[in-house]
Coordinates of C-alpha atoms and ligand atoms in Angstrom, one line a residue:
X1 CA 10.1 3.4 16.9
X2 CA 8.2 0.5 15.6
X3 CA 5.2 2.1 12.7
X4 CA 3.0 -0.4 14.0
X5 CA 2.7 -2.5 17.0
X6 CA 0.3 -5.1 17.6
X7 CA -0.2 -6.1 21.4
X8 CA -2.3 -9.0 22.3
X9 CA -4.5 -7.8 19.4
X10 CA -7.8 -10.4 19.1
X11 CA -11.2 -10.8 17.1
X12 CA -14.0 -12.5 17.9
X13 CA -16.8 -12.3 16.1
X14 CA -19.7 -14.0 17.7
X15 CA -20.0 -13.9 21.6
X16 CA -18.0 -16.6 23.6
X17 CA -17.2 -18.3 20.0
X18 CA -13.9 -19.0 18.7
X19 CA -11.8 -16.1 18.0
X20 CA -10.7 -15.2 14.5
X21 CA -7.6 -13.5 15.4
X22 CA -5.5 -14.6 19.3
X23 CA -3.2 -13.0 20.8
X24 CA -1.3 -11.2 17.8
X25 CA 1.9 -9.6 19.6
X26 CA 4.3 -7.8 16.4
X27 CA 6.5 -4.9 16.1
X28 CA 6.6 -3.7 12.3
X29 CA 9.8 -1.4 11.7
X30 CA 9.3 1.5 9.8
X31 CA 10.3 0.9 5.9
X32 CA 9.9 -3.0 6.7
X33 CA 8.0 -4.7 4.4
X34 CA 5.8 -7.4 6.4
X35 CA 3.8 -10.6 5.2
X36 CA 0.6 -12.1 6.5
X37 CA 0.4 -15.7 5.0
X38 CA -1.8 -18.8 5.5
X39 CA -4.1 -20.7 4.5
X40 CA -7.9 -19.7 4.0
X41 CA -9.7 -18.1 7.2
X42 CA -7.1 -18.0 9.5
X43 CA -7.8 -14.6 10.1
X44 CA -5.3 -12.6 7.9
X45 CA -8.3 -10.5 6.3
X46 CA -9.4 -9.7 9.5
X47 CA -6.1 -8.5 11.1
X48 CA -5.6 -6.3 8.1
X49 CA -9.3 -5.0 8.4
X50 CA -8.5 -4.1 12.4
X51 CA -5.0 -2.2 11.6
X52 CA -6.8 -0.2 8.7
X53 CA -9.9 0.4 11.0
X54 CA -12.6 -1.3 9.0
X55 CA -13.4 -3.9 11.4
X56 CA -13.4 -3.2 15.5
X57 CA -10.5 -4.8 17.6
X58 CA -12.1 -7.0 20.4
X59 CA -8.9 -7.5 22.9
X60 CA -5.4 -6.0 23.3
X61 CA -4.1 -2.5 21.7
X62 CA -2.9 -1.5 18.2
X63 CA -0.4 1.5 18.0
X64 CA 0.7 3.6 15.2
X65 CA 3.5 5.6 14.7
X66 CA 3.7 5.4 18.8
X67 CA -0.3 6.5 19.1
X68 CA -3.0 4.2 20.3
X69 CA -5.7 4.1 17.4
X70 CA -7.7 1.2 18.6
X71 CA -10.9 3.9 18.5
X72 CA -9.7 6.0 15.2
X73 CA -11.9 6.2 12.2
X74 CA -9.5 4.8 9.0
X75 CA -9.0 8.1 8.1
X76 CA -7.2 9.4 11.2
X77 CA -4.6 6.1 11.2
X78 CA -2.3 7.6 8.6
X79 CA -2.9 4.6 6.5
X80 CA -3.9 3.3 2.7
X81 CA -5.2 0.1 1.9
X82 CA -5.5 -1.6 -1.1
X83 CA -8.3 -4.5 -1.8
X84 CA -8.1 -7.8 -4.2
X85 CA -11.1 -6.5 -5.9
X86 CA -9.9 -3.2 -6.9
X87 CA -12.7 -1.2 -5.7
X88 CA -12.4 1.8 -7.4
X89 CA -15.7 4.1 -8.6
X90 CA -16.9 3.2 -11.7
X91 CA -18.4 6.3 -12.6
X92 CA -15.4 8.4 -12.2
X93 CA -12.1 8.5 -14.2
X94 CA -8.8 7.2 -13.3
X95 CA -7.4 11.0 -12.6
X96 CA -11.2 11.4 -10.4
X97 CA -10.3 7.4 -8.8
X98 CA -6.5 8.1 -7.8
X99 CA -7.7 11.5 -6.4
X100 CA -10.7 10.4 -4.4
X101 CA -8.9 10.6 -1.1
X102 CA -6.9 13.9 -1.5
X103 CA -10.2 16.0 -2.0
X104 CA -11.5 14.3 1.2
X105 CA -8.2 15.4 3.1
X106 CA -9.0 18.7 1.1
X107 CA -5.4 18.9 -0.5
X108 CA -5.0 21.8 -2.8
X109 CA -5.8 21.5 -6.1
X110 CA -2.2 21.7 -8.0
X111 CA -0.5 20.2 -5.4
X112 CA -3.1 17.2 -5.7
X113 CA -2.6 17.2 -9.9
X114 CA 0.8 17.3 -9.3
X115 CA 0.8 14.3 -7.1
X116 CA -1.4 12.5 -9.4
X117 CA 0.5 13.0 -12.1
X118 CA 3.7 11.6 -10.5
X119 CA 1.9 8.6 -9.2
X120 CA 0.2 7.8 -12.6
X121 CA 4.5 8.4 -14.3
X122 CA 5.5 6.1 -12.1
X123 CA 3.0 3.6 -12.4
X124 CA 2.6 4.0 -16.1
X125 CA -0.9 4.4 -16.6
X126 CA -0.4 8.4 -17.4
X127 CA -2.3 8.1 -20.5
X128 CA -5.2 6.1 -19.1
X129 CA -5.8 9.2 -16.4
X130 CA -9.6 10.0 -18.5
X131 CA -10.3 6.7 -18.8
X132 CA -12.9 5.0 -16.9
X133 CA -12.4 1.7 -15.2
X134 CA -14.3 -0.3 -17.4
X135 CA -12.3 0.7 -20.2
X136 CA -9.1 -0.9 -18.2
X137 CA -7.8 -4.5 -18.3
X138 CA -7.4 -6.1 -14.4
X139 CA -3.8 -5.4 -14.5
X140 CA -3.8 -1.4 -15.3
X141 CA -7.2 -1.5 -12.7
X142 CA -5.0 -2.8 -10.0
X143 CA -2.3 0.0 -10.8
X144 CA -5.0 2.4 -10.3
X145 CA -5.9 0.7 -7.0
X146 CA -2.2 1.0 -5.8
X147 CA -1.8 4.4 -6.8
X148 CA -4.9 5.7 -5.2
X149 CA -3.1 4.5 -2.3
X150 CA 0.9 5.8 -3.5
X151 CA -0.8 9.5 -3.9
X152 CA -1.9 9.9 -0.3
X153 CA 1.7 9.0 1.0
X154 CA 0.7 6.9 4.2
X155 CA 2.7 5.8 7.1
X156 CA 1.5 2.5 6.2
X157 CA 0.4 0.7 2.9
X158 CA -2.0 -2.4 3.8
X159 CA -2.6 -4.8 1.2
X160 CA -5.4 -7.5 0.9
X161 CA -4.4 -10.0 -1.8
X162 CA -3.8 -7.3 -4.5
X163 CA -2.5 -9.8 -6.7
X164 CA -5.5 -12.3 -6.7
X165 CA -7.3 -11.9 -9.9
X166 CA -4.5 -11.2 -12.0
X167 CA -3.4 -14.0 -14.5
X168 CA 0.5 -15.5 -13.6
X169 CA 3.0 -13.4 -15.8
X170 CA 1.1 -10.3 -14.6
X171 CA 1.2 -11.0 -11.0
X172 CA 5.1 -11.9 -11.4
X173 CA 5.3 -8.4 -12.8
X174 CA 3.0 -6.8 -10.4
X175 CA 4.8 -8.4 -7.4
X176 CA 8.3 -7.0 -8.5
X177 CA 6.5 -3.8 -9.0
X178 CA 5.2 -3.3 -5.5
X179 CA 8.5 -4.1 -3.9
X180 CA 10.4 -2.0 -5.7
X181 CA 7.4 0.6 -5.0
X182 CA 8.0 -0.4 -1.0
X183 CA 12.0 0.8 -1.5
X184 CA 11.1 4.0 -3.3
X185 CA 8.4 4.7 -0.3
X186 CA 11.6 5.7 2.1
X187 CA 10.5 5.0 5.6
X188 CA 6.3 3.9 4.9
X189 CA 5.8 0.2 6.1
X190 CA 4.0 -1.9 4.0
X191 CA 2.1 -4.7 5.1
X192 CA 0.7 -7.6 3.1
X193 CA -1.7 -10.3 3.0
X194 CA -1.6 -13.6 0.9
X195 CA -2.0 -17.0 0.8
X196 CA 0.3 -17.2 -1.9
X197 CA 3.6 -18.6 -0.2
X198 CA 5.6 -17.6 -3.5
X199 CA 4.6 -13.9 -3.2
X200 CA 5.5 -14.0 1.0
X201 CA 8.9 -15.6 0.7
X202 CA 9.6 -12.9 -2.4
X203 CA 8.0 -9.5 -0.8
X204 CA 8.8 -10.4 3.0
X205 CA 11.4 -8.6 4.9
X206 CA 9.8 -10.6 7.6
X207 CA 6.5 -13.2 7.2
X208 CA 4.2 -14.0 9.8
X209 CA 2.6 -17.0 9.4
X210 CA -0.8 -17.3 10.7
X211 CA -2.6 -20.6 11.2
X212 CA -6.5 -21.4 11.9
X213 CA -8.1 -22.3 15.1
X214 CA -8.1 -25.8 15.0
X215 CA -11.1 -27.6 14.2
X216 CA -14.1 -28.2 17.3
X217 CA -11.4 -26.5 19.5
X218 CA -12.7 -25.3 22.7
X219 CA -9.8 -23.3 23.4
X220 CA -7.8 -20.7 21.5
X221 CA -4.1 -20.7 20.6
X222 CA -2.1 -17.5 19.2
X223 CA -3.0 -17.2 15.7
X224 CA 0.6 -16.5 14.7
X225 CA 2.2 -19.9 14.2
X226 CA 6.1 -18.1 13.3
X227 CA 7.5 -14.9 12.4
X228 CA 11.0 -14.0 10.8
X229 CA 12.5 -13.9 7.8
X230 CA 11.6 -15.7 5.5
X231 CA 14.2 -18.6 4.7
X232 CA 14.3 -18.7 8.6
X233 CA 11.0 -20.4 8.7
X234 CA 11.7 -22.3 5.4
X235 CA 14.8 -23.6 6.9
X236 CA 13.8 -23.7 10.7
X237 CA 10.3 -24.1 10.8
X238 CA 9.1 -24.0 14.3
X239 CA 6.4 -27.0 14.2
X240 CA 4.4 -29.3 12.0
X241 CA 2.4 -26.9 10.6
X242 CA 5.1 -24.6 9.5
X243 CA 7.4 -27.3 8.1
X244 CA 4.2 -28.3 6.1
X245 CA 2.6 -25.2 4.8
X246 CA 6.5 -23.3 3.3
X247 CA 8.1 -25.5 0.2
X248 CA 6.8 -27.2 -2.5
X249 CA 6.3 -30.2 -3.5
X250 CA 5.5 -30.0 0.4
X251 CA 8.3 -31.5 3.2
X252 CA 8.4 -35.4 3.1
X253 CA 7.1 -36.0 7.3
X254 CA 7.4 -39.8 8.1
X255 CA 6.6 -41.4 11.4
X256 CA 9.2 -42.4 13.4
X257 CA 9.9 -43.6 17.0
X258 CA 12.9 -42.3 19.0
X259 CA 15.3 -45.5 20.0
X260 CA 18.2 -43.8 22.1
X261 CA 19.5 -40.7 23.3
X262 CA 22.9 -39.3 23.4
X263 CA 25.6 -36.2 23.2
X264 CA 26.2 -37.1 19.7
X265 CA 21.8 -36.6 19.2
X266 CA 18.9 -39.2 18.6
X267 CA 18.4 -42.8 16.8
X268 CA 15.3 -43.3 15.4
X269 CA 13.5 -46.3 13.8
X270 CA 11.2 -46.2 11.2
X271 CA 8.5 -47.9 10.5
X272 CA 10.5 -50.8 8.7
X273 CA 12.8 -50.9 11.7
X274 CA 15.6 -48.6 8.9
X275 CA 18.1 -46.5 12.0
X276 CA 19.5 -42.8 11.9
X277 CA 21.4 -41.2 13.8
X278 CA 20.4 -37.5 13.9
X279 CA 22.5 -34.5 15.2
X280 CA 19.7 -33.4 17.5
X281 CA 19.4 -32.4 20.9
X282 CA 18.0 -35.1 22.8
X283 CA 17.0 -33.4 26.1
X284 CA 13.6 -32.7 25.3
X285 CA 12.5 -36.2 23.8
X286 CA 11.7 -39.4 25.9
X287 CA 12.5 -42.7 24.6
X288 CA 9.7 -44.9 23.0
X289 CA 8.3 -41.4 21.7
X290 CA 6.9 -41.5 18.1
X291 CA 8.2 -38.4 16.6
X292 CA 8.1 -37.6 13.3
X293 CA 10.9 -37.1 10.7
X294 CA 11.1 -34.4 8.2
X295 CA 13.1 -33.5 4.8
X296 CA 12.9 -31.6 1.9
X297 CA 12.8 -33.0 -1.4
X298 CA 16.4 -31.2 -2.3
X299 CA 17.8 -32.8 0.4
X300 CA 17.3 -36.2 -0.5
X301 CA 19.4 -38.0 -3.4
X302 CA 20.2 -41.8 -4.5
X303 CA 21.9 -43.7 -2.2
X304 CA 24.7 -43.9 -4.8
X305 CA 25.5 -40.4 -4.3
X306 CA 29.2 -40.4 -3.0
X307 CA 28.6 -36.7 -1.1
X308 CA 30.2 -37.5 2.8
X309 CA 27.3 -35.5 4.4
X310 CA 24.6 -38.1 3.3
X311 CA 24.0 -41.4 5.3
X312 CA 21.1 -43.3 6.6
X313 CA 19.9 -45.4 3.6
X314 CA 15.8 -45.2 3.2
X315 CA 14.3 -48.1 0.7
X316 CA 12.4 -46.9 -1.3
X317 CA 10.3 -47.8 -4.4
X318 CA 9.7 -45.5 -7.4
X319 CA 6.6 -44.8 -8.3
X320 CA 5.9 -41.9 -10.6
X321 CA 8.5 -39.3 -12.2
X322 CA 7.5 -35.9 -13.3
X323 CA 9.6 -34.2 -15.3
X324 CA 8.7 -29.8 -15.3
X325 CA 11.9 -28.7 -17.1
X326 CA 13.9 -27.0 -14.5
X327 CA 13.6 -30.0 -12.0
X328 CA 12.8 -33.5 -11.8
X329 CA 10.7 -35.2 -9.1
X330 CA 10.4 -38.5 -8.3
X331 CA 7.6 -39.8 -6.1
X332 CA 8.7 -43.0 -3.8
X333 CA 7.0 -44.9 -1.4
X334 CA 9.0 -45.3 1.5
X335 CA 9.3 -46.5 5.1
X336 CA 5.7 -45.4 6.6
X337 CA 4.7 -43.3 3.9
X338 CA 5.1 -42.0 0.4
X339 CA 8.3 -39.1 -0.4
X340 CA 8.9 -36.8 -3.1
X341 CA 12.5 -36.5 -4.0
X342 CA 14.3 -33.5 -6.3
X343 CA 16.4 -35.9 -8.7
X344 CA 19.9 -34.3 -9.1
X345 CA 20.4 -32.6 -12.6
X346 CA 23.2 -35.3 -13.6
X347 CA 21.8 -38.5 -12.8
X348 CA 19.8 -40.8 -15.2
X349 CA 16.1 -41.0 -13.9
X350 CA 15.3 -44.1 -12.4
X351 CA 12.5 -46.5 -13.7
X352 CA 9.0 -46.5 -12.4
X353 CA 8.4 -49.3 -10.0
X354 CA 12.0 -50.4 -9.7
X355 CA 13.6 -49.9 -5.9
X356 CA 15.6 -46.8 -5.2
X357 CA 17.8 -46.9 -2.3
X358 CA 17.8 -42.8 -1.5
X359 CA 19.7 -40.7 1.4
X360 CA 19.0 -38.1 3.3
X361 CA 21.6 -35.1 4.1
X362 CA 21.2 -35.6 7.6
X363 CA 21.5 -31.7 8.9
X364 CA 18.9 -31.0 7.2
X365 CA 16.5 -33.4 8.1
X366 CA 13.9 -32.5 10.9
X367 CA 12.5 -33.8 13.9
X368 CA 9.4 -33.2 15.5
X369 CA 8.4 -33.7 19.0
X370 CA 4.9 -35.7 19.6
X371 CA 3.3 -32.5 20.0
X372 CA 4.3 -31.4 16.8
X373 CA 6.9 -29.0 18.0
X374 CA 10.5 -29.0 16.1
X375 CA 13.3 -30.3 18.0
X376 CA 16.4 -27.9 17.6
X377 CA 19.6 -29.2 16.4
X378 CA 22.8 -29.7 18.2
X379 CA 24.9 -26.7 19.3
X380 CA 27.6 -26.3 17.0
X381 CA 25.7 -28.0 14.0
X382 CA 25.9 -25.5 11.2
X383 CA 22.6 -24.9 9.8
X384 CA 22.2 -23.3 6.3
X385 CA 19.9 -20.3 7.2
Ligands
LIG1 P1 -8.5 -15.1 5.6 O1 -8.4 -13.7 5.1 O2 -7.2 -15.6 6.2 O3 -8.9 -16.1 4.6 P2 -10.6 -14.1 7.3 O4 -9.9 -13.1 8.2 O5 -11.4 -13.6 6.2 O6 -9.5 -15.2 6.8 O7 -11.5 -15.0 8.2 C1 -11.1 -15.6 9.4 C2 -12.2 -16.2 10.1 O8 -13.2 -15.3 10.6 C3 -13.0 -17.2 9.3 O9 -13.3 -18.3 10.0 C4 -14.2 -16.4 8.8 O10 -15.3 -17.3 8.6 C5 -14.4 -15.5 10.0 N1 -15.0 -14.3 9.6 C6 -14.5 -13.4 8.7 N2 -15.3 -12.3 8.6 C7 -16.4 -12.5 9.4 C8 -17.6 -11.7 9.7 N3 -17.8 -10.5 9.1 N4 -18.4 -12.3 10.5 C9 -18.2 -13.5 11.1 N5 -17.1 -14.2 10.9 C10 -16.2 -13.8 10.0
LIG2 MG1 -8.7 -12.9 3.2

């Protein structure tokens, strides 16, 4: 049985405006460790808030562990949240913070030390337990935060950007800390909300990437854009808005218009009239369409390159090279618009403003529809997943 399942779940918060939240249809597994991700207000706060029960669904039903809880009180929905800001009390201790909720569920005492005990052991703050919170750096106050949550042993552990206001290294740590927190939790879900797309692809046994109502739109669309694991949507991003909010540098899109159709998939042209041949299905474009082409700055190399799998020379000229130590990145400006290629390891870096012929490795390179939507690829085409 799913621990949570979202059906048609919705949030509007003003009368007849736009909703925050459409039409959000999901089955979490228990022990699955699930991602909300997107950019800024599109509405991953507010689903979280609705599943935990600080915030009232508008449409559809949320279930949990198989029970409607649309009308339970947070309390009653067998789940723990932890917030970006911490939130604990300031006047009590870290013992008094993690064991707020037990006394509430009026869990005996030694069974509540003992539990508090083994929480604060395993998140190594046991000698911090008569400490207030003032006297804590962001890192230990965010331990406390997730083990007020560990002790009370939910179903489900929600959190809201837990890692927000820590500084890099220690979000790195903290991040490997929660998962391996999620394993040791047996069958409790967890689910997660960021807009970091490092922390989603590294957490998510499946992401769910959420996108904004589009601006002055009249009508709603679903709020979740694609949902699967993650290097499914890296590699097979469902639109435009996928294929451009997973990866960075961020996926090279150039305008393109489709020129013929066949078994063997679709030429394009460019916008400097450069042809490819692309192993795509054809049925579902027109000719005369304009389309637009996508790829990844790892999949791009000089045009020297002697690997078979490349082909369909772009012109490009260089433009700027930045050099961060594990990679090199060149930015070109190409047929209809500006690239960014991942230079291989090997090769000597090119000089700024000279012209780089560069090729593509065509099954990875993307195209989308004039709606936006991806086109799938050939059957039989293997696709690195
Ligand atoms: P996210 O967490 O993804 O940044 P939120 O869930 O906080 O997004 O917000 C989604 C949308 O709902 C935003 O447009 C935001 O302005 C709106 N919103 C959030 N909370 C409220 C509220 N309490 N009242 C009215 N609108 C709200
Ligand atoms: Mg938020």
């Amino acid at each position: 049985m799913a621990a949570v399942q979202l059906d048609r779940v919705g949030k509007t918060y003003v009368e007849g405006g736009v909703p925050s939240v459409h039409e959000v249809s999901l089955d979490i597994k228990e022990g699955e460790f699930c991602v909300f991700v997107g950019p800024s207000g599109c509405g991953k706060s507010t689903l979280l808030r609705m599943i935990a029960g600080l915030e009232t669904i508008s449409s559809g039903e949320l279930r949990i562990g198989g029970r409607r809880v649309n009308e339970l009180a947070p309390g009653e929905r067998d789940v723990a949240m932890v917030f970006q800001s911490y939130a604990l009390y300031p006047h009590l201790d870290v013992a008094e913070n993690l064991g707020f909720g037990l006394r509430l569920a009026r869990t005996p005492k030694a069974d509540a030390q003992r539990r508090i005990l083994e929480v604060a052991q395993m998140l190594q703050i046991e000698h911090q337990l008569h400490r207030k919170p003032r006297e804590l750096s962001g890192g230990q106050r965010q331990r406390v935060a997730i083990g007020r949550a560990l002790v009370r042993r939910p179903g489900v552990f929600l959190f809201d950007e837990p890692l927000s206001n820590l500084d890099a290294a220690l979000r790195q740590q903290t991040r490997l800390e929660i998962a391996r927190l999620h394993r040791s939790q047996g069958s409790a879900s967890s689910i997660y909300v960021t807009h970091d797309q490092v922390e989603a692809m590294t957490l998510a046994d499946r992401m769910v990437l959420l996108q904004p109502p589009l601006p002055g739109a009249t009508e709603a669309r679903a709020s979740v854009a694609q949902s699967g694991a993650p290097l499914e949507l890296y590699h097979r991003p469902r639109n435009l808005f996928v294929a451009g909010f997973l990866g960075s540098p961020r996926m090279n899109l150039l305008p393109a218009q489709v020129r013929e159709r066949s078994a063997q998939g679709v030429r394009l042209a460019l916008q400097d009239g450069t042809l490819l041949q692309l192993p795509v299905a054809a049925h579902g474009l027109s000719e005369g369409e304009a389309v637009t082409l996508g790829v990844r700055s790892e999949h791009l190399r000089p045009a020297d390159s002697a690997d078979p799998r490349l082909s369909g020379r772009l012109l490009t000229e260089v433009q700027w090279l930045e050099h961060l130590g594990d990679q090199s990145l060149a930015y070109l400006n190409g047929p209809g618009g500006s690239l960014v290629m991942r230079l291989p390891e090997e090769a000597a870096p090119p000089l700024i403003g000279s012209a780089l012929p560069v090729a593509a490795l065509l099954s990875q390179v993307h195209v989308f529809d004039a709606r936006g939507e991806a086109v799938p690829p050939l059957q039989g085409e293997v696709v690195a997943c």
